[in-house]
Structures are given as structure tokens and as C-alpha cells.
Tab-separated table of C-alpha atoms in Angstrom:
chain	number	residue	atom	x	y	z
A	1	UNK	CA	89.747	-86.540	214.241
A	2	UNK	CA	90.688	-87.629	210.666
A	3	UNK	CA	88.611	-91.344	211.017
A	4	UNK	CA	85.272	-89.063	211.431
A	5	UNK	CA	83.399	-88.615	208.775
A	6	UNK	CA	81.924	-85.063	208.529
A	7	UNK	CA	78.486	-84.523	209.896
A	8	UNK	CA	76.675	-84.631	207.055
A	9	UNK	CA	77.370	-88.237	206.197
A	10	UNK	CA	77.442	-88.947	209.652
A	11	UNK	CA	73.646	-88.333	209.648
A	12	UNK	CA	72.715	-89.966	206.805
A	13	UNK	CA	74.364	-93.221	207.551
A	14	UNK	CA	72.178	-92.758	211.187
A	15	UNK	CA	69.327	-92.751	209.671
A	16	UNK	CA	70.371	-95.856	207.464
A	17	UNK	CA	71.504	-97.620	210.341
A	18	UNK	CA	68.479	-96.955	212.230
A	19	UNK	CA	65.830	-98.019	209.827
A	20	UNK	CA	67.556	-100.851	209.019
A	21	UNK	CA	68.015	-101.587	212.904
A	22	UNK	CA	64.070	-101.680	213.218
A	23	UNK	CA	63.574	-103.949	209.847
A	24	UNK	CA	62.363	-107.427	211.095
A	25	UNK	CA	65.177	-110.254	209.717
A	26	UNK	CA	66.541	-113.532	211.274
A	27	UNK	CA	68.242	-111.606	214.133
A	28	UNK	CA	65.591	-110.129	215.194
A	29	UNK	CA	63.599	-113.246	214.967
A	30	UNK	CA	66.018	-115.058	216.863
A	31	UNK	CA	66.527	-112.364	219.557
A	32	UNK	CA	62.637	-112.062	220.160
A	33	UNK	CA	62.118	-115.892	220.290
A	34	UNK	CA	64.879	-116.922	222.641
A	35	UNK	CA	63.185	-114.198	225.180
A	36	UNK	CA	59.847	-115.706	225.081
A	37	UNK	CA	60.966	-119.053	225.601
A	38	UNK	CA	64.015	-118.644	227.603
A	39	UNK	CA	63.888	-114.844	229.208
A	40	UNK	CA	65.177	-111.719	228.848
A	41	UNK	CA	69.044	-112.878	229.710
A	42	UNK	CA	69.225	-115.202	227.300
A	43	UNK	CA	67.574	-112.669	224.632
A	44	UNK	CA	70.466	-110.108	225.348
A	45	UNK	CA	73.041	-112.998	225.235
A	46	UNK	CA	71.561	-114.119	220.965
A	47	UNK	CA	71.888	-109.688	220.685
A	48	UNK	CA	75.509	-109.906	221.978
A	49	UNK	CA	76.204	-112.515	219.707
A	50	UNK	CA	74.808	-110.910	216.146
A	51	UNK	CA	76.961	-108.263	217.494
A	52	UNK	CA	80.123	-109.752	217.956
A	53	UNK	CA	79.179	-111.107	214.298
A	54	UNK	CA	78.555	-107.563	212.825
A	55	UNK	CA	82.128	-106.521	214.026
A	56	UNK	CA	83.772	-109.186	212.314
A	57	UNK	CA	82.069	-108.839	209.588
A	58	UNK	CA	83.199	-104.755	209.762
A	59	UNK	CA	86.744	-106.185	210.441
A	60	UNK	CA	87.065	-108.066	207.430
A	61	UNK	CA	85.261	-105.476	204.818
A	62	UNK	CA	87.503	-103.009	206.115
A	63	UNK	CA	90.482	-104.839	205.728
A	64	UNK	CA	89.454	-106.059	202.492
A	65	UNK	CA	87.739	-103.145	200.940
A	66	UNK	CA	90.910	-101.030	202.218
A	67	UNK	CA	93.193	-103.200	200.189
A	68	UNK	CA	90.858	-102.982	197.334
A	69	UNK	CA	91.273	-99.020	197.441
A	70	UNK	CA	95.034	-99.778	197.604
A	71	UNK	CA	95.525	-101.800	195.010
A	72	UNK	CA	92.952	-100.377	192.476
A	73	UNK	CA	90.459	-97.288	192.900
A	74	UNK	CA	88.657	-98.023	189.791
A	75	UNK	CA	87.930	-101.359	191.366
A	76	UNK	CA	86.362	-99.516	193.904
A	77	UNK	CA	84.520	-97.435	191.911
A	78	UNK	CA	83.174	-100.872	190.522
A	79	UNK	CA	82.447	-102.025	193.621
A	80	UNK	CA	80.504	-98.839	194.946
A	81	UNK	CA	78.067	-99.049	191.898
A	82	UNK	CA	77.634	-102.994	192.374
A	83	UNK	CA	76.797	-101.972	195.915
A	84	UNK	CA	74.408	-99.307	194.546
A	85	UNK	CA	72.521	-101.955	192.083
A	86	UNK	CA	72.578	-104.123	195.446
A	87	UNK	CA	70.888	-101.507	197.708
A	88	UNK	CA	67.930	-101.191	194.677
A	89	UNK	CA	67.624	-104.654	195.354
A	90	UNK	CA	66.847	-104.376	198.644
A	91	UNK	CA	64.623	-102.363	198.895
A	92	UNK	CA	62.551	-103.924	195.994
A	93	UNK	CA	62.837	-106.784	197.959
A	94	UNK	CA	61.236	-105.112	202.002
A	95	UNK	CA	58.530	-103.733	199.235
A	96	UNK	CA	57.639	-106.809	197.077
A	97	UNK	CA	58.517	-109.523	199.651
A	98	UNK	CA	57.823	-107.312	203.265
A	99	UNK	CA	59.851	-108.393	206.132
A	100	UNK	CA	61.058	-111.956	207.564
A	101	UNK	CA	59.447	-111.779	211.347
A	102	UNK	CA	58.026	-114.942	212.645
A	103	UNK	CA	58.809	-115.412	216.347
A	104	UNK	CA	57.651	-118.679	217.852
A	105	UNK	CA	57.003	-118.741	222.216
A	106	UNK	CA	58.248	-122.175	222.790
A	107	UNK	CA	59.311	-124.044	226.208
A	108	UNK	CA	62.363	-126.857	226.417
A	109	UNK	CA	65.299	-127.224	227.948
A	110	UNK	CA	66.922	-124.403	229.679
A	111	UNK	CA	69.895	-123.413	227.023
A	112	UNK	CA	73.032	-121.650	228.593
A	113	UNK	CA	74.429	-117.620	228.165
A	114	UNK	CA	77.023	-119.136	226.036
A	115	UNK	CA	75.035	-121.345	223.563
A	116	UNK	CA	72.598	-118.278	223.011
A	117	UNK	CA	75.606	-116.193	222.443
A	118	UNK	CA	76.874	-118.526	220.126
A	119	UNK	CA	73.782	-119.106	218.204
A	120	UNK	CA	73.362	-114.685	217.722
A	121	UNK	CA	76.962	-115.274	216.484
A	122	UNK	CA	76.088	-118.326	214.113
A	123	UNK	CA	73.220	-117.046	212.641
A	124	UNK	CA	75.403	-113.746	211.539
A	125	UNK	CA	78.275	-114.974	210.596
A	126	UNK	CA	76.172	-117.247	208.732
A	127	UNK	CA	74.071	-115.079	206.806
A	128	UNK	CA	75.974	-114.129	203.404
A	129	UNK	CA	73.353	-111.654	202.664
A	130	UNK	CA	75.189	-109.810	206.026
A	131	UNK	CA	78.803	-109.678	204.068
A	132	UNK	CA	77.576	-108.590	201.065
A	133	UNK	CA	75.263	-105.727	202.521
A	134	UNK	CA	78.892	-104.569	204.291
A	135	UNK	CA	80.889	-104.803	201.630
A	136	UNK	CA	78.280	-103.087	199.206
A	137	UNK	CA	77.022	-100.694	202.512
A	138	UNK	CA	80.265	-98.943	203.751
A	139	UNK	CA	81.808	-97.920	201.114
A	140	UNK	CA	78.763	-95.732	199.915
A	141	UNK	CA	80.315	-93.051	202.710
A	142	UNK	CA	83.826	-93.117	201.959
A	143	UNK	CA	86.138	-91.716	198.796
A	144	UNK	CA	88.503	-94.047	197.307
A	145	UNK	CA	90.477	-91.074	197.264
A	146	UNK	CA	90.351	-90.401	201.404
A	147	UNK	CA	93.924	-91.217	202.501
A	148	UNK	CA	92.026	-92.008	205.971
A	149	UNK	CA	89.100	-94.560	203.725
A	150	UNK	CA	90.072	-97.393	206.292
A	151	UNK	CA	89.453	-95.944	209.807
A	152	UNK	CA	86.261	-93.770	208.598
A	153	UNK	CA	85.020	-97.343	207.192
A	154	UNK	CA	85.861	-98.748	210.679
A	155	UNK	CA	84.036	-96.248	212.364
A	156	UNK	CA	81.113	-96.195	210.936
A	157	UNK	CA	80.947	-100.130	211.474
A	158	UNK	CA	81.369	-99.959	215.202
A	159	UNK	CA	78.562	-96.428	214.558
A	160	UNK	CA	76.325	-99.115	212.969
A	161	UNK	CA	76.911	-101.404	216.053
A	162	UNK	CA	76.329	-98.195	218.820
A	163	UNK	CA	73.231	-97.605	217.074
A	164	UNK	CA	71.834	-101.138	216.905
A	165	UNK	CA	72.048	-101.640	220.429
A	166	UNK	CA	69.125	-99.098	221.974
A	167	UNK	CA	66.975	-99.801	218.985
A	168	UNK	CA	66.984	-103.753	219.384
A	169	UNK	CA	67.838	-103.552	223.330
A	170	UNK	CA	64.128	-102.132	224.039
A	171	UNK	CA	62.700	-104.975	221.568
A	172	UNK	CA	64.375	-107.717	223.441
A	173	UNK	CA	62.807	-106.167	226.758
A	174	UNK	CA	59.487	-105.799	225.429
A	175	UNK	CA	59.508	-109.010	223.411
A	176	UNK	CA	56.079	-109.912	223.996
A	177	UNK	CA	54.413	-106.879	223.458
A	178	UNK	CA	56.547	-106.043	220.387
A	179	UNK	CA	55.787	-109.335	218.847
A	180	UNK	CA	52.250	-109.159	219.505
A	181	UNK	CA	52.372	-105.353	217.838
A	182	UNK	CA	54.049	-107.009	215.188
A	183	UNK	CA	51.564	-109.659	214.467
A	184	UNK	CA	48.613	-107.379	215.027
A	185	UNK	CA	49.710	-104.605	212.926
A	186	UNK	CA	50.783	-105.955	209.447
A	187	UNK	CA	50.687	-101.959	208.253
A	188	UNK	CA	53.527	-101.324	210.935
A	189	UNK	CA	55.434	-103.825	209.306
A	190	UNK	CA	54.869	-102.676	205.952
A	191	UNK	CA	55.350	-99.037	206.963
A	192	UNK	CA	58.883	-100.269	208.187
A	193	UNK	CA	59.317	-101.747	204.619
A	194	UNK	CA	58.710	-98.842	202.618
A	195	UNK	CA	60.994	-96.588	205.035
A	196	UNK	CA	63.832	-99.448	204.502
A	197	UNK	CA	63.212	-99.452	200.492
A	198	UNK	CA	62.794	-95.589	199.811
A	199	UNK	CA	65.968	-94.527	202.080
A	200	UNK	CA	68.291	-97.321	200.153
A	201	UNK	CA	66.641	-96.114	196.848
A	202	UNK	CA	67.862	-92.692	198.038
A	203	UNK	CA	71.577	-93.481	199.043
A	204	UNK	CA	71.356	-95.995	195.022
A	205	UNK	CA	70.352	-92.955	193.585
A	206	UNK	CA	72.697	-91.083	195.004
A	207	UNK	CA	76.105	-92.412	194.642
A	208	UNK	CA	74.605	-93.297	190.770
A	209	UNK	CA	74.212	-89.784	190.467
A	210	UNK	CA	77.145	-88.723	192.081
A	211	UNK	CA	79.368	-90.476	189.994
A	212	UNK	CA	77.935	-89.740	186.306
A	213	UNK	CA	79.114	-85.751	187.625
């Protein structure tokens, strides 16, 4: 099918996905915390929600970065290096600063599917680091030059989404023994950090590298 990548980019973007996946961040932190203090349900219902948010977010980049490949590959070009320069950032960022994982097992007032839906959603949508890792993300596995740029990019933002879900889903069901882990074992965390900052070196590196050819 011409909106498939090939394999080998299909793999790399994988393992991406999946490293990032396991990086502690406010999602996480929010998924975790509403199942200690609320249960399991309501857990899955703050997941559902940072989905919903990541496929918007997909939505728009694709539409937008498709237009931008439309209207001016050099601009893309641009915006591919940018994203590179971003991705170095990133990962000097899990290395310097580690990651953002700070559950809290609280008790109140019972809060609905819905409002736990719509506070995965909020917190997403919310996030502008989230957009600009997209917009500066995706396009590191697609050629301005692909006539098929904007379903590939599409895919591989629902790919990102199919891979989230049975990394974070077993988190959400273990969230007291994975936050414990988590709080016992600061060299977990920080193992997690380096893997985040050496593969998004690697993918900088590369599109730097493949574009000085």
C-alpha cells in the first residue's frame, strides 16, 4: 500500500515510539495518579483521552506539514533540520534534567469517565511541547519529494498511537507497583533517559547527515 512506509523506517520509528512511550512525562503522571486515587477505569479513561489528543494533534501536523510540502519543499527541508536541532534538545534535556514522574495516591470525590477523559485530553492538547515534537517528529520519516508524504505521515501517527497503547495500558494496570519501581529505582529512570536521548541523537544525526549528501 503506497501510505506504508517501507520496513526499514517502519522499525526505526517503533523503536522511537516505544522508548518514548516508556519516558515518564505529564501523561503518564496523570494516568498513574488518577488510578491510585480513583481506580483502574478511571486510569484508562485520562489514557483514552491523551489519545484522542495525540490524534488531533497527528491530524493537524499532517494537514499542515502536507501543505507545507505543497507549497514549498525547501520549507520543508527547513523544517526537518529545525526538527533535527529540536530532537538534540531533547534528549539533552531526559539526560541533564531526567524525567518528569511524580505520581501522588490521593482520595476525594469520586470524578466521572468523562471528566477523566477530558482531563487526558486537556492535558495533551495543552502541552505545546506535544505539537512541536509532531511537527518536528514526523517528518523525519517522510521525503518532501513522496507524492504519498501525507498518508505515510498519517500513518505513522495513528502507528505512534497503536504502539502507545500496550506500553502505557500495562502501567495503568500495575500503577502501584510501577510507581513504587519508579520511586525505588532512580537508575531505571535514568536508564530510560539515556535510551530516550541517545536514540533522538541518532535519528538528529541522521537526517543532519543525510542531507549534507
Amino acid at each position: 500500500m503506497s501510505f506504508i512506509p517501507d520496513t526499514s523506517t517502519l522499525i526505526q520509528f517503533a523503536i522511537a515510539t516505544i522508548i518514548l512511550a516508556i519516558t515518564p512525562g505529564p501523561d503518564m503522571t496523570l494516568f498513574v495518579s488518577r488510578t491510585l486515587s480513583q481506580g483502574r477505569a478511571t486510569g484508562f479513561a485520562s489514557m483514552a483521552g491523551a489519545l484522542t489528543g495525540t490524534l488531533i494533534h497527528t491530524t493537524l501536523v499532517v494537514v499542515g506539514i502536507s501543505a507545507l510540502i505543497v507549497a514549498s519543499p525547501m520549507a520543508f527541508f527547513v523544517l526537518k533540520i529545525f526538527g533535527a536541532g529540536y530532537l538534540v534538545f531533547l534528549a539533552w534535556q531526559a539526560v541533564m534534567k531526567g524525567s518528569a514522574f511524580s505520581p501522588e495516591k490521593r482520595t476525594g470525590p469520586r470524578v466521572s469517565l468523562f471528566r477523566s477523559w477530558a482531563a487526558g485530553l486537556g492535558v495533551n492538547l495543552l502541552n505545546p511541547k506535544i505539537i512541536l515534537f509532531f511537527m518536528t517528529f514526523l517528518p523525519q520519516f517522510v521525503s518532501a519529494h513522496d507524492p504519498n508524504a501525507s498518508g505515510k505521515l498519517f500513518f505513522l501517527g495513528v502507528m505512534f498511537i497503536a504502539l502507545s497503547i500496550p506500553v502505557t495500558a500495562p502501567m495503568v494496570l500495575a500503577a502501584e507497583k510501577f510507581s513504587a519501581a519508579m520511586k525505588a529505582s532512580p537508575r531505571v529512570t535514568r536508564v530510560v533517559d539515556y535510551l530516550f536521548g541517545g536514540v533522538f541523537s541518532a535519528f538528529a544525526l541522521k537526517i543532519l547527515t543525510a542531507q549534507a549528501k
